[in-house]
Amino acid sequence: NDRLVLASPETATDQNYADIERVIAHEYFHNWTGNRITCRDWFQLCLKEGLTVFRDQEFTSDVRSQAVKRIEDVRTLRARQYPEDQGPLAHPVRPASYIEINNFYTPTVYEKGAELCRMMQTLIGKPAFRKAMDLYFVRHDGEAATVEDFVRCMADASGRDFTQFFRWYEQAGTPVVEVETKHDAATQTFELTVSQSTPPTPGQTEKLPQHIPLALGLVDPRGNDLPLHLEGVGALNAPLVELTSARQVYRFTGIAQRPVLSLNRGFSAPVIVRSDAKAADHLFLMGRDSDGFNRWESAQSLARDLFCAAATGLRDATPLPDARPFAEALGHTLSDPKADVAFKALMLELPSEADIAARIGTDVNSDHVREGRNALRSSIARVLLPLLENAYAVTAEAGGYRADTRGTGRRSMRFAALSLIAAADTERGLYLARAELAQPANMTIEIGALQAVLATSAAETLLEQFLARHRDDHLLVDKWLALSAQIPLPGASARVEALTTHPLFTWTTPNRVYALVGGLGSNLAGFHAADGEGYRVVADAIIRLNAINPQVAARMATGFRSWRQFDPARRAQAERQMRRVVETPGLSPDVFEIITRTLN
Ligand SMILES: [Zn+2]
């Protein structure tokens, strides 16, 4: 896959550079975790992949920004692994059975597998984790190991019991953690009641409680973390509680004023937190939390609620929610001199259509999701417009291209700002984007400018010009196909179907297919269009690919995994197309497994 090895500023974006750095590091780290110590059998795949992903995440975190890296990884986990874990394809990090092992190179094995390593590090602390890794390398060098061998090293190096923790490897599904808080001024106590449950997944109806490390802080009104004294335990060494039962109560003493709870800091556990926090608490944490991840998380949960209300409001004919307090808090972050620029850029990226659909959960109307999101996003952008113009002005390209943290951060801020400027004022956005595209100094600028105006009527013309400049570069043809498929305007499936007959498209090159057909799959309102055409076009592609490359066909088939989230009419259309695929003569086991699991 040369996309992940070769790059020049004229053809590769900052994201491509970061991906190359990550992938090369990953493959290098496999020298120990994968090659010198390999897996006893395929069921242990997470032993090498989850652990090696964790190692490459830590590498990137060390050489770039820690909070930014954590936010990006959690975003990936939620976009790729959560839908898998909550849908028909859910399986444990260590699967108990499989039809086709190629179908198990999954986000659960890789990304959730990495989260399990991270949780063990959180539970025993970095020094003990380092000791455990050294022990693992000494004890098993040259061997074919199992997950049990690895976890035993964690236990032996730390003296901790990992019996319950091991369930994370065997039990599928994303645990839901519910939180209630109560402050009592008279006794100066803050009571935290936490309960957990994991919804049933295919083949696993009964779930046991998990061992969940929850990093936390109690934040006073000035934004300082209060000392944590847990009743019955005393002062906590690490700001962490361990949830092991279905329900536990933690009582913190010496808390005079009502604090704001900051829970699951740094995303210490891959769970879904449902708390009784109020909008005011989220607004406060957005600006004041000492944990960078939770500043972003507070903004996201607030934004998700607002965007859900906007989408469901279209169904119920209620007015657009008031986003001004949220927009103003975002404005404070933009003006915060202490926050780094890549972090600010991430704060400006509002929840995606898929995030909003997942948050609504059932009977989703994808047109309402898009329309509500566009309307609310414009209203937020209009509040922020002067700040966005300023952010745009101070991030102009100066000097030669460098894919370092500073250059990358500056450009991500520039195009996050441009995208919102275009949402507030289409003409202004187009004017700036055209100026960028007139003489682009590097590919990050070209892609950033195109993405910023992809929702405008000028998108198709600008994409044609992009193709005219770059039609000889196969990596850029892929980018052109992906952007064309993602245009968030009506007619997406027809555009994609027409492009399958374009002379530059070919069914036999996986990256072409991922760009175009996969691009449609990630275009929420296009793929889940009410007329069923998105489903039909992808089903046609799967049937065609089945005969050419079953693995690619199976990967495209996973696009259907969230079909049950949608309204009855859409579900019926999706089901009809999946049945058509299953009834195809000569269907490969790869596709058969994915589609039948998705249907049942
Ligand atoms: Zn790997």
XYZ file of C-alpha atoms and ligand atoms in Angstrom:
601
model
C 0.000 0.000 0.000
C 2.230 2.830 -1.268
C -0.167 5.442 0.154
C 1.276 4.552 3.555
C 4.935 4.766 2.561
C 5.527 7.443 -0.079
C 4.799 11.148 0.239
C 5.659 14.590 -1.061
C 4.039 17.890 0.010
C 2.538 18.374 -3.469
C 0.600 15.108 -3.331
C 0.251 14.134 0.341
C -1.669 15.913 3.091
C -0.571 16.468 6.677
C -2.895 13.594 7.568
C -1.092 11.325 5.082
C 2.255 12.254 6.641
C 0.927 11.483 10.123
C -0.497 8.166 8.877
C 2.834 7.178 7.348
C 4.685 7.989 10.566
C 2.166 5.937 12.534
C 2.137 2.926 10.194
C 5.919 2.725 9.870
C 6.197 2.919 13.663
C 3.520 0.225 14.004
C 5.270 -2.197 11.656
C 8.600 -1.516 13.355
C 7.095 -2.229 16.795
C 5.842 -5.573 15.463
C 9.468 -6.666 15.586
C 8.918 -7.435 19.275
C 5.150 -7.609 19.626
C 4.246 -9.908 16.754
C 7.487 -11.348 15.377
C 9.866 -12.184 18.241
C 6.814 -12.976 20.345
C 4.152 -14.231 17.994
C 0.601 -15.541 18.469
C -0.066 -19.176 19.338
C -3.168 -19.169 17.092
C -5.442 -16.718 15.247
C -7.699 -16.281 18.272
C -4.779 -14.394 19.890
C -4.658 -11.800 17.073
C -5.332 -8.956 19.544
C -2.218 -9.970 21.464
C -0.041 -8.603 18.684
C -2.399 -6.073 17.045
C -4.036 -4.454 20.084
C -0.701 -4.195 21.869
C 1.106 -2.834 18.817
C -1.611 -0.237 18.183
C -1.233 0.837 21.822
C 2.519 1.178 21.306
C 2.147 3.228 18.108
C -0.431 5.466 19.836
C 2.021 6.145 22.660
C 4.770 6.851 20.142
C 2.686 9.475 18.322
C 1.551 10.910 21.634
C 5.195 11.374 22.684
C 6.389 12.983 19.457
C 3.255 15.110 18.911
C 0.567 16.426 21.285
C -0.782 14.067 23.934
C -4.310 15.500 24.295
C -4.726 15.885 20.539
C -3.619 12.308 19.891
C -5.962 10.952 22.553
C -8.909 12.884 21.104
C -8.160 11.630 17.593
C -7.884 8.013 18.766
C -11.137 8.192 20.694
C -12.847 9.744 17.690
C -11.650 6.813 15.563
C -12.734 4.303 18.200
C -16.206 5.815 18.386
C -16.576 6.098 14.630
C -15.351 2.580 13.820
C -15.401 0.310 16.856
C -18.474 1.492 18.770
C -20.876 0.819 15.860
C -19.330 -2.638 15.511
C -19.591 -3.364 19.252
C -23.198 -2.178 19.413
C -24.344 -3.854 16.206
C -24.799 -7.268 14.622
C -21.049 -7.733 14.019
C -20.129 -7.374 17.715
C -17.484 -9.846 18.867
C -15.065 -10.051 21.802
C -11.535 -8.630 21.510
C -10.532 -12.286 21.502
C -13.166 -13.928 19.282
C -14.324 -17.406 20.286
C -15.048 -18.572 16.728
C -14.886 -17.440 13.116
C -15.829 -18.524 9.596
C -13.248 -16.425 7.790
C -10.268 -15.048 9.778
C -9.862 -12.229 7.236
C -13.083 -10.782 8.669
C -11.427 -10.460 12.087
C -8.910 -7.770 11.241
C -11.443 -5.503 12.916
C -11.547 -2.261 14.906
C -12.471 -4.388 17.941
C -9.317 -6.519 17.699
C -7.115 -3.504 16.898
C -8.501 -0.402 18.559
C -10.451 -1.873 21.457
C -7.541 -4.287 21.945
C -5.292 -1.235 22.384
C -7.711 0.260 24.916
C -7.410 -2.890 27.057
C -3.617 -2.471 27.205
C -4.124 1.181 28.130
C -6.565 0.288 30.929
C -4.056 -2.153 32.415
C -1.456 0.632 32.370
C -3.927 2.950 34.102
C -4.733 0.336 36.750
C -1.153 -0.530 37.726
C 0.578 2.755 36.827
C 3.293 3.440 34.264
C 6.317 2.082 36.223
C 4.664 -1.290 36.925
C 3.385 -1.467 33.342
C 6.932 -0.957 32.089
C 8.131 -3.746 34.400
C 5.389 -6.017 33.071
C 6.359 -5.325 29.443
C 10.021 -6.093 30.218
C 8.940 -9.301 31.920
C 6.823 -10.262 28.895
C 9.751 -9.746 26.519
C 12.158 -11.721 28.716
C 9.754 -14.524 29.528
C 8.347 -15.117 26.031
C 11.061 -14.030 23.569
C 11.068 -16.512 20.689
C 7.749 -18.059 21.705
C 4.187 -18.250 20.415
C 2.179 -16.722 23.257
C -1.428 -16.284 24.371
C -3.387 -13.399 25.855
C -3.253 -15.266 29.186
C 0.566 -15.186 29.073
C 0.524 -11.428 28.518
C -1.975 -10.645 31.263
C -0.106 -12.940 33.674
C 2.958 -10.687 33.221
C 0.793 -7.692 34.210
C -0.341 -9.556 37.335
C 3.133 -10.841 38.269
C 4.826 -7.455 37.823
C 2.217 -5.538 39.820
C 0.854 -8.032 42.331
C -2.656 -7.177 41.103
C -5.420 -9.653 40.321
C -6.594 -9.487 36.700
C -9.163 -12.290 36.872
C -12.158 -9.995 36.479
C -10.332 -7.713 34.087
C -9.879 -10.668 31.727
C -13.602 -10.444 30.894
C -12.730 -7.495 28.672
C -11.128 -10.008 26.300
C -14.081 -12.388 26.299
C -17.178 -10.241 26.603
C -18.304 -8.184 23.606
C -20.280 -4.949 23.756
C -19.687 -1.425 25.024
C -20.484 -1.042 28.739
C -22.821 1.803 29.663
C -21.838 3.613 32.852
C -24.554 5.652 34.547
C -23.588 8.342 37.007
C -25.554 10.202 39.650
C -24.068 12.834 41.923
C -25.195 14.441 45.163
C -23.498 17.155 47.168
C -24.353 17.697 50.814
C -23.090 21.036 52.120
C -23.937 20.202 55.762
C -21.677 17.119 55.888
C -19.326 18.406 53.160
C -19.628 15.189 51.211
C -19.901 14.544 47.512
C -21.558 11.264 46.666
C -20.973 9.546 43.379
C -23.204 6.607 42.447
C -21.972 4.653 39.455
C -23.671 1.679 37.843
C -22.694 -0.354 34.812
C -24.431 -2.625 32.346
C -23.467 -4.126 29.011
C -26.249 -4.678 26.474
C -26.587 -8.189 24.996
C -24.606 -8.938 21.829
C -24.986 -11.782 19.293
C -24.305 -15.081 21.082
C -23.869 -13.395 24.495
C -27.145 -12.527 26.177
C -25.922 -12.494 29.790
C -23.206 -9.984 30.678
C -21.101 -9.802 33.826
C -19.783 -6.572 35.387
C -16.461 -5.375 34.001
C -13.445 -4.035 35.906
C -13.550 -0.371 34.833
C -10.886 2.202 35.761
C -12.484 5.650 35.946
C -10.050 8.550 36.196
C -11.747 11.561 37.710
C -11.460 15.032 39.157
C -13.702 17.212 41.302
C -13.309 20.735 40.001
C -13.975 23.776 42.178
C -15.593 26.954 40.780
C -12.178 28.477 40.009
C -11.202 25.471 37.918
C -8.875 23.794 40.447
C -8.917 20.063 41.152
C -9.890 19.379 44.773
C -7.903 16.828 46.848
C -9.705 13.467 46.774
C -10.470 11.832 50.129
C -12.592 8.752 49.714
C -14.632 7.700 52.743
C -13.310 4.389 54.109
C -10.112 4.652 52.035
C -8.472 8.012 52.763
C -6.501 10.182 50.353
C -6.318 8.640 46.881
C -2.810 8.068 45.489
C -4.089 8.367 41.942
C -7.237 10.271 40.898
C -8.983 7.046 39.995
C -11.830 4.817 41.157
C -12.262 1.198 40.081
C -15.765 0.055 39.281
C -16.070 -3.721 39.650
C -19.713 -4.309 40.655
C -22.974 -3.544 38.913
C -23.422 -0.550 41.220
C -21.042 1.243 43.585
C -21.233 4.365 45.738
C -18.175 6.555 46.352
C -18.334 9.224 49.047
C -15.745 12.013 48.941
C -15.270 14.004 52.132
C -14.160 17.556 52.874
C -15.997 19.031 49.878
C -17.488 22.317 51.097
C -18.923 23.659 47.840
C -20.649 21.756 45.053
C -17.852 20.754 42.642
C -18.212 19.857 38.982
C -17.417 16.218 38.271
C -14.957 15.469 35.471
C -15.255 11.706 34.889
C -13.432 9.224 32.655
C -10.593 11.697 32.200
C -8.286 10.939 29.311
C -10.951 8.411 28.278
C -9.611 5.990 30.896
C -12.147 3.304 29.881
C -13.864 2.550 26.545
C -17.398 2.927 27.870
C -20.420 5.130 27.267
C -20.954 7.527 30.172
C -24.480 8.748 30.904
C -24.393 11.349 33.632
C -26.767 13.763 35.279
C -24.440 16.651 34.358
C -26.232 19.813 33.325
C -25.475 21.950 30.297
C -23.916 24.514 32.660
C -21.455 21.850 33.915
C -20.407 20.989 30.369
C -19.958 24.672 29.528
C -17.824 25.084 32.651
C -15.623 22.050 31.885
C -15.217 23.137 28.245
C -13.360 26.173 29.498
C -11.840 25.057 32.805
C -11.084 21.338 32.988
C -7.377 20.632 33.567
C -7.841 17.461 31.495
C -7.602 18.415 27.820
C -9.494 15.365 26.686
C -12.481 16.166 28.887
C -12.560 19.800 27.722
C -13.135 18.425 24.259
C -15.478 15.712 25.530
C -17.666 18.243 27.341
C -17.952 20.289 24.164
C -18.815 17.187 22.164
C -21.523 15.928 24.510
C -23.107 19.352 24.650
C -22.928 19.646 20.874
C -24.321 16.133 20.347
C -27.351 16.999 22.486
C -27.906 20.238 20.566
C -27.592 18.558 17.168
C -29.933 15.738 18.217
C -32.486 18.306 19.291
C -32.085 20.043 15.935
C -32.673 16.774 14.027
C -35.619 15.538 16.074
C -37.012 19.078 16.082
C -37.500 18.809 12.329
C -39.667 15.736 12.852
C -41.634 17.280 15.713
C -41.767 20.771 14.158
C -40.068 22.428 17.138
C -37.697 25.395 16.685
C -33.916 25.088 16.387
C -32.307 24.924 19.874
C -30.444 27.982 21.127
C -26.761 27.313 20.459
C -25.485 30.727 21.520
C -24.122 29.730 24.976
C -22.277 26.825 23.365
C -20.908 29.024 20.571
C -19.718 31.609 23.072
C -17.926 28.960 25.155
C -16.270 27.753 21.963
C -15.236 31.346 21.342
C -13.524 31.480 24.758
C -11.530 28.367 23.844
C -10.491 29.942 20.549
C -9.184 32.962 22.450
C -7.430 30.874 25.139
C -3.710 31.710 24.826
C -2.710 28.548 26.743
C -4.498 26.026 24.486
C -2.495 24.722 21.546
C -3.680 25.390 18.046
C -4.284 21.758 16.986
C -6.469 21.340 20.077
C -8.489 24.432 19.186
C -8.971 23.104 15.664
C -10.386 19.859 17.079
C -12.746 21.840 19.304
C -14.156 23.476 16.157
C -14.981 20.140 14.531
C -18.601 19.615 15.472
C -20.183 16.136 15.695
C -20.525 14.307 12.379
C -23.815 13.111 10.910
C -22.896 9.569 12.021
C -22.241 10.795 15.602
C -25.655 12.426 15.682
C -27.430 9.387 14.208
C -25.740 7.130 16.777
C -26.766 9.474 19.600
C -30.406 9.473 18.419
C -30.126 5.689 18.214
C -33.492 4.615 16.766
C -35.846 5.609 13.937
C -33.267 7.986 12.498
C -34.250 10.094 9.503
C -30.920 10.832 7.829
C -32.303 13.857 5.950
C -33.317 15.461 9.243
C -29.874 14.739 10.675
C -28.213 16.550 7.791
C -30.641 19.445 7.586
C -30.617 20.023 11.351
C -26.846 19.804 11.503
C -26.376 22.292 8.672
C -28.789 24.795 10.204
C -27.294 24.617 13.682
C -23.722 24.630 12.425
C -24.414 27.818 10.443
C -25.907 29.506 13.476
C -22.859 28.594 15.608
C -20.515 29.773 12.859
C -22.305 33.123 12.570
C -21.720 33.797 16.290
C -18.029 32.938 15.887
C -17.459 34.679 12.554
C -15.119 37.517 13.694
C -12.965 35.028 15.635
C -12.925 32.632 12.689
C -11.845 35.379 10.290
C -9.053 36.252 12.691
C -7.965 32.622 13.081
C -7.927 32.321 9.314
C -5.898 35.502 8.839
C -3.141 34.562 11.313
C -2.604 31.048 9.926
C -1.523 31.933 6.379
C 1.243 29.762 4.937
C 4.712 31.226 5.517
C 7.992 29.655 4.441
C 8.449 26.102 3.169
C 6.213 23.145 3.942
C 6.921 21.165 7.083
C 4.794 18.258 8.265
C 5.774 18.956 11.892
C 3.440 19.556 14.838
C 3.443 23.329 14.408
C 2.822 23.398 10.670
C 0.211 20.663 10.885
C -1.585 22.361 13.778
C -1.612 25.718 12.024
C -3.105 24.275 8.845
C -5.718 22.221 10.709
C -6.839 25.443 12.434
C -6.896 27.329 9.147
C -9.180 24.875 7.385
C -11.417 24.222 10.394
C -11.966 27.994 10.426
C -12.531 28.176 6.666
C -15.076 25.372 6.803
C -17.109 27.248 9.428
C -16.736 30.552 7.579
C -18.302 28.823 4.566
C -21.107 27.514 6.799
C -21.832 31.043 8.029
C -21.440 32.791 4.675
C -21.248 30.633 1.540
C -20.051 33.415 -0.778
C -17.265 34.450 1.568
C -16.201 30.826 2.049
C -16.121 30.206 -1.693
C -14.158 33.383 -2.306
C -11.474 32.323 0.188
C -11.414 28.709 -1.022
C -10.990 29.771 -4.655
C -8.107 32.021 -3.639
C -6.466 29.055 -1.852
C -6.974 26.823 -4.879
C -5.602 29.358 -7.379
C -2.006 28.663 -6.340
C -1.915 25.963 -3.694
C 1.516 25.508 -2.099
C 0.766 21.968 -0.916
C -1.862 19.221 -0.970
C -3.106 19.945 2.569
C -4.242 23.345 1.303
C -5.973 21.870 -1.736
C -7.870 19.221 0.193
C -8.631 21.583 3.088
C -10.084 24.210 0.766
C -12.128 21.653 -1.191
C -13.548 20.055 1.938
C -14.511 23.453 3.327
C -16.830 24.117 0.373
C -17.910 20.564 -0.434
C -21.501 21.356 0.585
C -21.796 24.217 -1.922
C -23.073 24.077 -5.499
C -19.543 24.906 -6.716
C -18.147 21.611 -5.380
C -18.482 19.591 -8.582
C -16.750 22.224 -10.730
C -13.920 22.612 -8.222
C -13.490 18.828 -8.134
C -13.303 18.694 -11.942
C -10.526 21.278 -11.822
C -8.763 19.221 -9.159
C -8.912 16.153 -11.403
C -7.618 18.116 -14.398
C -4.544 19.102 -12.359
C -3.869 15.651 -10.914
C -5.239 12.947 -13.185
C -1.804 11.362 -13.634
C -1.311 10.698 -9.925
C -3.184 7.597 -8.790
C -3.213 8.614 -5.114
C -4.851 11.911 -6.018
C -7.388 10.205 -8.251
C -8.393 8.262 -5.113
C -8.766 11.526 -3.196
C -10.878 12.952 -6.008
C -13.163 9.888 -5.979
C -13.540 9.966 -2.201
C -14.418 13.668 -2.124
C -16.868 13.240 -5.014
C -18.646 10.432 -3.161
C -18.826 12.490 0.023
C -20.471 15.610 -1.443
C -23.217 16.195 1.142
C -25.894 17.157 -1.380
C -28.823 15.205 -2.865
C -28.029 12.727 -5.650
C -24.968 11.128 -4.027
C -25.748 7.571 -5.160
C -26.318 8.697 -8.768
C -22.999 10.574 -8.764
C -21.207 7.504 -7.436
C -22.863 5.150 -9.900
C -21.913 7.436 -12.784
C -18.302 7.537 -11.581
C -18.046 3.726 -11.633
C -18.009 4.037 -15.445
C -15.377 6.809 -15.442
C -12.215 5.732 -17.344
C -10.094 6.357 -14.233
C -12.177 4.080 -12.031
C -11.447 0.359 -11.857
C -13.076 -2.375 -9.771
C -9.830 -4.321 -9.502
C -7.898 -1.726 -7.465
C -9.005 -1.906 -3.805
C -8.058 1.703 -2.983
C -10.224 2.957 -5.885
C -13.160 0.974 -4.537
C -12.603 2.095 -0.945
C -12.451 5.716 -2.118
C -15.617 5.664 -4.216
C -17.913 2.974 -2.772
C -16.541 3.412 0.751
C -16.911 7.173 0.276
C -20.627 6.714 -0.361
C -20.843 4.511 2.742
C -19.485 7.366 4.855
C -21.922 9.861 3.283
C -24.700 9.325 5.834
C -27.659 10.970 4.111
C -26.454 9.690 0.725
C -26.049 6.036 1.693
C -29.157 6.022 3.901
C -31.275 7.974 1.385
C -35.031 7.459 1.742
C -35.441 6.071 -1.794
C -33.039 3.175 -1.059
C -30.767 4.095 -3.977
C -27.685 4.363 -1.758
C -28.229 0.819 -0.496
C -28.901 -0.419 -4.034
C -25.690 1.056 -5.462
C -23.566 -0.403 -2.639
C -25.285 -3.815 -2.931
C -24.586 -3.844 -6.688
C -20.944 -3.059 -5.902
C -20.714 -5.876 -3.330
C -22.159 -8.404 -5.804
C -19.742 -7.283 -8.473
C -16.732 -7.280 -6.124
C -17.634 -10.695 -4.733
C -16.403 -12.260 -7.966
C -13.253 -10.105 -8.118
C -12.031 -9.733 -4.534
C -14.197 -11.187 -1.725
C -12.212 -9.408 1.015
C -12.898 -5.999 -0.501
C -16.543 -6.979 -1.028
C -16.831 -8.025 2.629
C -15.363 -4.745 3.792
C -17.912 -2.819 1.739
C -20.640 -5.018 3.241
C -19.790 -3.798 6.753
C -21.254 -0.429 5.660
C -24.695 -1.873 6.434
C -23.857 -2.528 10.099
C -25.831 0.461 11.465
C -28.974 -0.161 9.397
C -31.190 -0.833 12.421
C -30.700 2.740 13.676
C -32.868 4.087 10.882
C -36.610 4.534 10.416
C -38.825 1.625 9.248
C -38.907 2.679 5.578
C -35.106 2.874 5.396
C -34.706 -0.393 7.284
C -36.977 -2.155 4.798
C -34.915 -0.837 1.878
C -31.624 -1.885 3.496
C -32.940 -5.355 4.298
C -34.188 -5.859 0.740
C -30.718 -5.078 -0.647
C -28.909 -7.298 1.861
C -31.240 -10.212 1.018
C -30.465 -9.658 -2.642
C -26.728 -9.956 -1.849
C -27.209 -13.134 0.228
C -29.155 -14.795 -2.596
C -26.378 -14.148 -5.116
C -25.151 -17.466 -6.586
C -21.527 -18.193 -5.738
C -21.395 -15.812 -2.770
C -18.017 -15.965 -0.990
C -17.854 -17.020 2.690
C -16.368 -13.572 3.486
C -19.436 -11.677 2.287
C -21.874 -14.348 3.453
C -20.574 -14.129 7.019
C -20.780 -10.329 7.207
C -24.227 -10.000 5.638
C -25.888 -12.853 7.540
C -24.496 -11.575 10.843
C -25.700 -8.078 9.945
C -29.202 -9.335 9.102
C -29.689 -11.626 12.109
Zn -0.233 -4.688 12.978
